[in-house]
C-alpha atoms as a PDB file:
ATOM      1  CA  UNK A   1      22.112-144.635 147.748  1.00  0.00           C
ATOM      2  CA  UNK A   2      21.936-146.750 151.128  1.00  0.00           C
ATOM      3  CA  UNK A   3      22.050-149.768 151.340  1.00  0.00           C
ATOM      4  CA  UNK A   4      23.170-152.794 154.227  1.00  0.00           C
ATOM      5  CA  UNK A   5      24.347-156.273 154.194  1.00  0.00           C
ATOM      6  CA  UNK A   6      22.769-158.997 156.387  1.00  0.00           C
ATOM      7  CA  UNK A   7      22.567-162.856 156.594  1.00  0.00           C
ATOM      8  CA  UNK A   8      19.068-163.973 154.516  1.00  0.00           C
ATOM      9  CA  UNK A   9      16.742-165.652 156.848  1.00  0.00           C
ATOM     10  CA  UNK A  10      13.907-167.966 155.890  1.00  0.00           C
ATOM     11  CA  UNK A  11      11.636-165.054 156.131  1.00  0.00           C
ATOM     12  CA  UNK A  12      12.955-163.029 152.626  1.00  0.00           C
ATOM     13  CA  UNK A  13      13.173-166.183 150.681  1.00  0.00           C
ATOM     14  CA  UNK A  14      10.572-164.207 148.007  1.00  0.00           C
ATOM     15  CA  UNK A  15      12.392-161.308 147.641  1.00  0.00           C
ATOM     16  CA  UNK A  16      15.489-162.930 146.352  1.00  0.00           C
ATOM     17  CA  UNK A  17      13.266-165.532 144.631  1.00  0.00           C
ATOM     18  CA  UNK A  18      12.792-162.270 143.225  1.00  0.00           C
ATOM     19  CA  UNK A  19      15.489-160.404 142.282  1.00  0.00           C
ATOM     20  CA  UNK A  20      17.564-163.803 141.068  1.00  0.00           C
ATOM     21  CA  UNK A  21      13.730-163.949 138.602  1.00  0.00           C
ATOM     22  CA  UNK A  22      14.207-159.421 137.406  1.00  0.00           C
ATOM     23  CA  UNK A  23      18.446-160.546 137.861  1.00  0.00           C
ATOM     24  CA  UNK A  24      18.182-163.440 135.548  1.00  0.00           C
ATOM     25  CA  UNK A  25      15.670-161.616 133.125  1.00  0.00           C
ATOM     26  CA  UNK A  26      18.033-158.408 133.152  1.00  0.00           C
ATOM     27  CA  UNK A  27      21.792-160.534 133.097  1.00  0.00           C
ATOM     28  CA  UNK A  28      20.505-163.220 130.900  1.00  0.00           C
ATOM     29  CA  UNK A  29      17.985-161.694 128.380  1.00  0.00           C
ATOM     30  CA  UNK A  30      21.229-162.271 125.370  1.00  0.00           C
ATOM     31  CA  UNK A  31      21.559-166.031 126.551  1.00  0.00           C
ATOM     32  CA  UNK A  32      18.081-167.646 126.998  1.00  0.00           C
ATOM     33  CA  UNK A  33      15.595-167.605 124.488  1.00  0.00           C
ATOM     34  CA  UNK A  34      12.581-165.381 125.845  1.00  0.00           C
ATOM     35  CA  UNK A  35       9.927-167.886 126.286  1.00  0.00           C
ATOM     36  CA  UNK A  36      11.899-169.365 128.792  1.00  0.00           C
ATOM     37  CA  UNK A  37      12.999-165.966 130.840  1.00  0.00           C
ATOM     38  CA  UNK A  38       9.468-165.029 130.483  1.00  0.00           C
ATOM     39  CA  UNK A  39       8.930-168.217 132.696  1.00  0.00           C
ATOM     40  CA  UNK A  40      10.355-168.482 135.870  1.00  0.00           C
ATOM     41  CA  UNK A  41       8.307-168.252 138.118  1.00  0.00           C
ATOM     42  CA  UNK A  42       9.051-166.166 141.379  1.00  0.00           C
ATOM     43  CA  UNK A  43       6.534-168.590 143.843  1.00  0.00           C
ATOM     44  CA  UNK A  44       8.789-172.012 142.779  1.00  0.00           C
ATOM     45  CA  UNK A  45      11.700-170.108 142.956  1.00  0.00           C
ATOM     46  CA  UNK A  46      10.638-168.347 146.405  1.00  0.00           C
ATOM     47  CA  UNK A  47      10.188-172.407 147.503  1.00  0.00           C
ATOM     48  CA  UNK A  48      13.242-173.739 146.493  1.00  0.00           C
ATOM     49  CA  UNK A  49      14.967-170.456 148.858  1.00  0.00           C
ATOM     50  CA  UNK A  50      12.354-171.521 150.919  1.00  0.00           C
ATOM     51  CA  UNK A  51      14.557-174.765 151.880  1.00  0.00           C
ATOM     52  CA  UNK A  52      18.176-173.539 150.979  1.00  0.00           C
ATOM     53  CA  UNK A  53      17.623-170.843 153.327  1.00  0.00           C
ATOM     54  CA  UNK A  54      15.860-173.326 156.067  1.00  0.00           C
ATOM     55  CA  UNK A  55      18.938-176.037 155.951  1.00  0.00           C
ATOM     56  CA  UNK A  56      21.503-173.797 156.753  1.00  0.00           C
ATOM     57  CA  UNK A  57      24.532-175.736 154.789  1.00  0.00           C
ATOM     58  CA  UNK A  58      23.793-172.552 152.045  1.00  0.00           C
ATOM     59  CA  UNK A  59      25.895-168.929 153.104  1.00  0.00           C
ATOM     60  CA  UNK A  60      22.887-166.986 152.250  1.00  0.00           C
ATOM     61  CA  UNK A  61      23.544-163.011 152.529  1.00  0.00           C
ATOM     62  CA  UNK A  62      21.345-160.462 150.570  1.00  0.00           C
ATOM     63  CA  UNK A  63      21.653-156.518 150.804  1.00  0.00           C
ATOM     64  CA  UNK A  64      18.454-154.367 151.385  1.00  0.00           C
ATOM     65  CA  UNK A  65      18.099-150.239 150.819  1.00  0.00           C
ATOM     66  CA  UNK A  66      17.487-148.311 153.979  1.00  0.00           C
ATOM     67  CA  UNK A  67      13.651-148.751 153.126  1.00  0.00           C
ATOM     68  CA  UNK A  68      14.183-152.203 153.410  1.00  0.00           C
ATOM     69  CA  UNK A  69      13.680-153.642 149.841  1.00  0.00           C
ATOM     70  CA  UNK A  70      16.301-156.581 148.673  1.00  0.00           C
ATOM     71  CA  UNK A  71      18.472-155.388 146.272  1.00  0.00           C
ATOM     72  CA  UNK A  72      20.278-158.892 145.516  1.00  0.00           C
ATOM     73  CA  UNK A  73      22.570-161.605 147.015  1.00  0.00           C
ATOM     74  CA  UNK A  74      24.764-163.601 147.141  1.00  0.00           C
ATOM     75  CA  UNK A  75      25.082-167.162 148.427  1.00  0.00           C
ATOM     76  CA  UNK A  76      28.507-169.622 149.157  1.00  0.00           C
ATOM     77  CA  UNK A  77      29.489-172.449 150.676  1.00  0.00           C
ATOM     78  CA  UNK A  78      31.788-175.379 150.410  1.00  0.00           C
ATOM     79  CA  UNK A  79      32.925-176.683 146.874  1.00  0.00           C
ATOM     80  CA  UNK A  80      30.401-178.323 146.072  1.00  0.00           C
ATOM     81  CA  UNK A  81      32.493-179.834 142.469  1.00  0.00           C
ATOM     82  CA  UNK A  82      34.624-183.545 143.211  1.00  0.00           C
ATOM     83  CA  UNK A  83      37.565-181.325 141.449  1.00  0.00           C
ATOM     84  CA  UNK A  84      36.826-178.209 143.109  1.00  0.00           C
ATOM     85  CA  UNK A  85      40.172-175.904 143.526  1.00  0.00           C
ATOM     86  CA  UNK A  86      39.162-174.108 146.418  1.00  0.00           C
ATOM     87  CA  UNK A  87      37.282-174.824 149.721  1.00  0.00           C
ATOM     88  CA  UNK A  88      34.579-172.597 149.124  1.00  0.00           C
ATOM     89  CA  UNK A  89      32.603-172.003 146.296  1.00  0.00           C
ATOM     90  CA  UNK A  90      30.315-167.917 145.469  1.00  0.00           C
ATOM     91  CA  UNK A  91      27.623-170.102 144.107  1.00  0.00           C
ATOM     92  CA  UNK A  92      25.236-167.343 142.997  1.00  0.00           C
ATOM     93  CA  UNK A  93      25.886-163.095 143.058  1.00  0.00           C
ATOM     94  CA  UNK A  94      22.539-161.135 141.500  1.00  0.00           C
ATOM     95  CA  UNK A  95      22.031-157.605 141.567  1.00  0.00           C
ATOM     96  CA  UNK A  96      18.845-155.692 140.260  1.00  0.00           C
ATOM     97  CA  UNK A  97      20.594-153.345 137.106  1.00  0.00           C
ATOM     98  CA  UNK A  98      19.231-150.651 138.876  1.00  0.00           C
ATOM     99  CA  UNK A  99      21.821-151.296 140.959  1.00  0.00           C
ATOM    100  CA  UNK A 100      24.696-152.202 139.492  1.00  0.00           C
ATOM    101  CA  UNK A 101      27.796-149.947 139.449  1.00  0.00           C
ATOM    102  CA  UNK A 102      26.953-148.858 143.544  1.00  0.00           C
ATOM    103  CA  UNK A 103      29.449-150.740 145.472  1.00  0.00           C
ATOM    104  CA  UNK A 104      26.309-153.469 146.107  1.00  0.00           C
ATOM    105  CA  UNK A 105      27.512-155.833 144.959  1.00  0.00           C
ATOM    106  CA  UNK A 106      31.222-155.734 145.551  1.00  0.00           C
ATOM    107  CA  UNK A 107      29.727-155.896 148.957  1.00  0.00           C
ATOM    108  CA  UNK A 108      28.271-158.671 148.579  1.00  0.00           C
ATOM    109  CA  UNK A 109      31.271-161.141 147.383  1.00  0.00           C
ATOM    110  CA  UNK A 110      33.045-159.223 150.155  1.00  0.00           C
ATOM    111  CA  UNK A 111      30.547-160.244 152.032  1.00  0.00           C
ATOM    112  CA  UNK A 112      30.038-163.424 150.927  1.00  0.00           C
ATOM    113  CA  UNK A 113      33.681-165.014 150.181  1.00  0.00           C
ATOM    114  CA  UNK A 114      35.650-162.552 152.195  1.00  0.00           C
ATOM    115  CA  UNK A 115      39.309-161.941 150.009  1.00  0.00           C
ATOM    116  CA  UNK A 116      40.291-165.060 150.570  1.00  0.00           C
ATOM    117  CA  UNK A 117      40.090-167.883 148.266  1.00  0.00           C
ATOM    118  CA  UNK A 118      37.089-169.358 146.362  1.00  0.00           C
ATOM    119  CA  UNK A 119      36.161-170.388 142.518  1.00  0.00           C
ATOM    120  CA  UNK A 120      33.233-170.228 140.954  1.00  0.00           C
ATOM    121  CA  UNK A 121      31.107-170.971 137.276  1.00  0.00           C
ATOM    122  CA  UNK A 122      30.629-168.183 135.219  1.00  0.00           C
ATOM    123  CA  UNK A 123      28.841-168.136 131.507  1.00  0.00           C
ATOM    124  CA  UNK A 124      31.296-168.196 128.943  1.00  0.00           C
ATOM    125  CA  UNK A 125      29.679-165.791 127.569  1.00  0.00           C
ATOM    126  CA  UNK A 126      28.746-162.974 130.233  1.00  0.00           C
ATOM    127  CA  UNK A 127      32.033-160.738 129.761  1.00  0.00           C
ATOM    128  CA  UNK A 128      29.913-158.538 132.372  1.00  0.00           C
ATOM    129  CA  UNK A 129      30.168-160.184 135.512  1.00  0.00           C
ATOM    130  CA  UNK A 130      33.836-162.045 134.003  1.00  0.00           C
ATOM    131  CA  UNK A 131      35.472-158.564 134.396  1.00  0.00           C
ATOM    132  CA  UNK A 132      33.960-158.004 137.952  1.00  0.00           C
ATOM    133  CA  UNK A 133      35.502-161.035 138.932  1.00  0.00           C
ATOM    134  CA  UNK A 134      39.095-160.969 137.075  1.00  0.00           C
ATOM    135  CA  UNK A 135      38.363-156.951 139.534  1.00  0.00           C
ATOM    136  CA  UNK A 136      38.199-159.277 142.444  1.00  0.00           C
ATOM    137  CA  UNK A 137      40.231-160.894 142.401  1.00  0.00           C
ATOM    138  CA  UNK A 138      39.352-164.557 139.958  1.00  0.00           C
ATOM    139  CA  UNK A 139      41.174-165.865 137.491  1.00  0.00           C
ATOM    140  CA  UNK A 140      40.445-168.075 134.263  1.00  0.00           C
ATOM    141  CA  UNK A 141      42.099-171.823 135.814  1.00  0.00           C
ATOM    142  CA  UNK A 142      40.919-173.722 132.762  1.00  0.00           C
ATOM    143  CA  UNK A 143      37.634-175.497 133.776  1.00  0.00           C
ATOM    144  CA  UNK A 144      34.388-175.197 131.667  1.00  0.00           C
ATOM    145  CA  UNK A 145      31.473-177.177 131.210  1.00  0.00           C
ATOM    146  CA  UNK A 146      28.391-177.501 129.569  1.00  0.00           C
ATOM    147  CA  UNK A 147      24.217-177.980 131.596  1.00  0.00           C
ATOM    148  CA  UNK A 148      21.487-178.048 129.394  1.00  0.00           C
ATOM    149  CA  UNK A 149      19.361-174.794 130.859  1.00  0.00           C
ATOM    150  CA  UNK A 150      16.520-173.845 129.415  1.00  0.00           C
ATOM    151  CA  UNK A 151      16.353-175.571 126.227  1.00  0.00           C
ATOM    152  CA  UNK A 152      20.014-174.322 125.338  1.00  0.00           C
ATOM    153  CA  UNK A 153      23.348-175.719 126.145  1.00  0.00           C
ATOM    154  CA  UNK A 154      24.818-173.320 128.834  1.00  0.00           C
ATOM    155  CA  UNK A 155      28.579-173.360 128.710  1.00  0.00           C
ATOM    156  CA  UNK A 156      29.555-172.400 131.808  1.00  0.00           C
ATOM    157  CA  UNK A 157      33.286-171.640 132.698  1.00  0.00           C
ATOM    158  CA  UNK A 158      35.573-171.705 136.455  1.00  0.00           C
ATOM    159  CA  UNK A 159      37.840-168.552 138.333  1.00  0.00           C
ATOM    160  CA  UNK A 160      39.850-170.033 140.737  1.00  0.00           C
ATOM    161  CA  UNK A 161      41.254-166.807 143.196  1.00  0.00           C
ATOM    162  CA  UNK A 162      43.784-168.167 145.184  1.00  0.00           C
END
């Protein structure tokens, strides 16, 4: 499969939101109530993505097919945590399940945070994502937090690459 990685623009907001919602429904069906996932609204997310892309504080990269369809995205920026273990944070990375295993995720990660130091938060009960990050040099560093999301207490663990 052929794909291109490029910086996102505000014109990509709706497609990024579509991938965001679809990927959540695909990846988190075992974590969140079905009603919560079904209620995710692409238009609401698109408005938020327009703001994120317009303010320029977050680096957002998209992966698109040769036909121009956005199939994944990654976002990164300066660490948002007071106790950030390194300066760069991978804030999010999502690829539609039909394109996982194609190399898209690895290329998005590389473009977003490079090969240097970075950290991220991942759902503790997300073995596929944790395995992906381990393959790319991230390790659990003992950071742990619980956030109320979608009617549940989501346990997240921090992974760092130094």
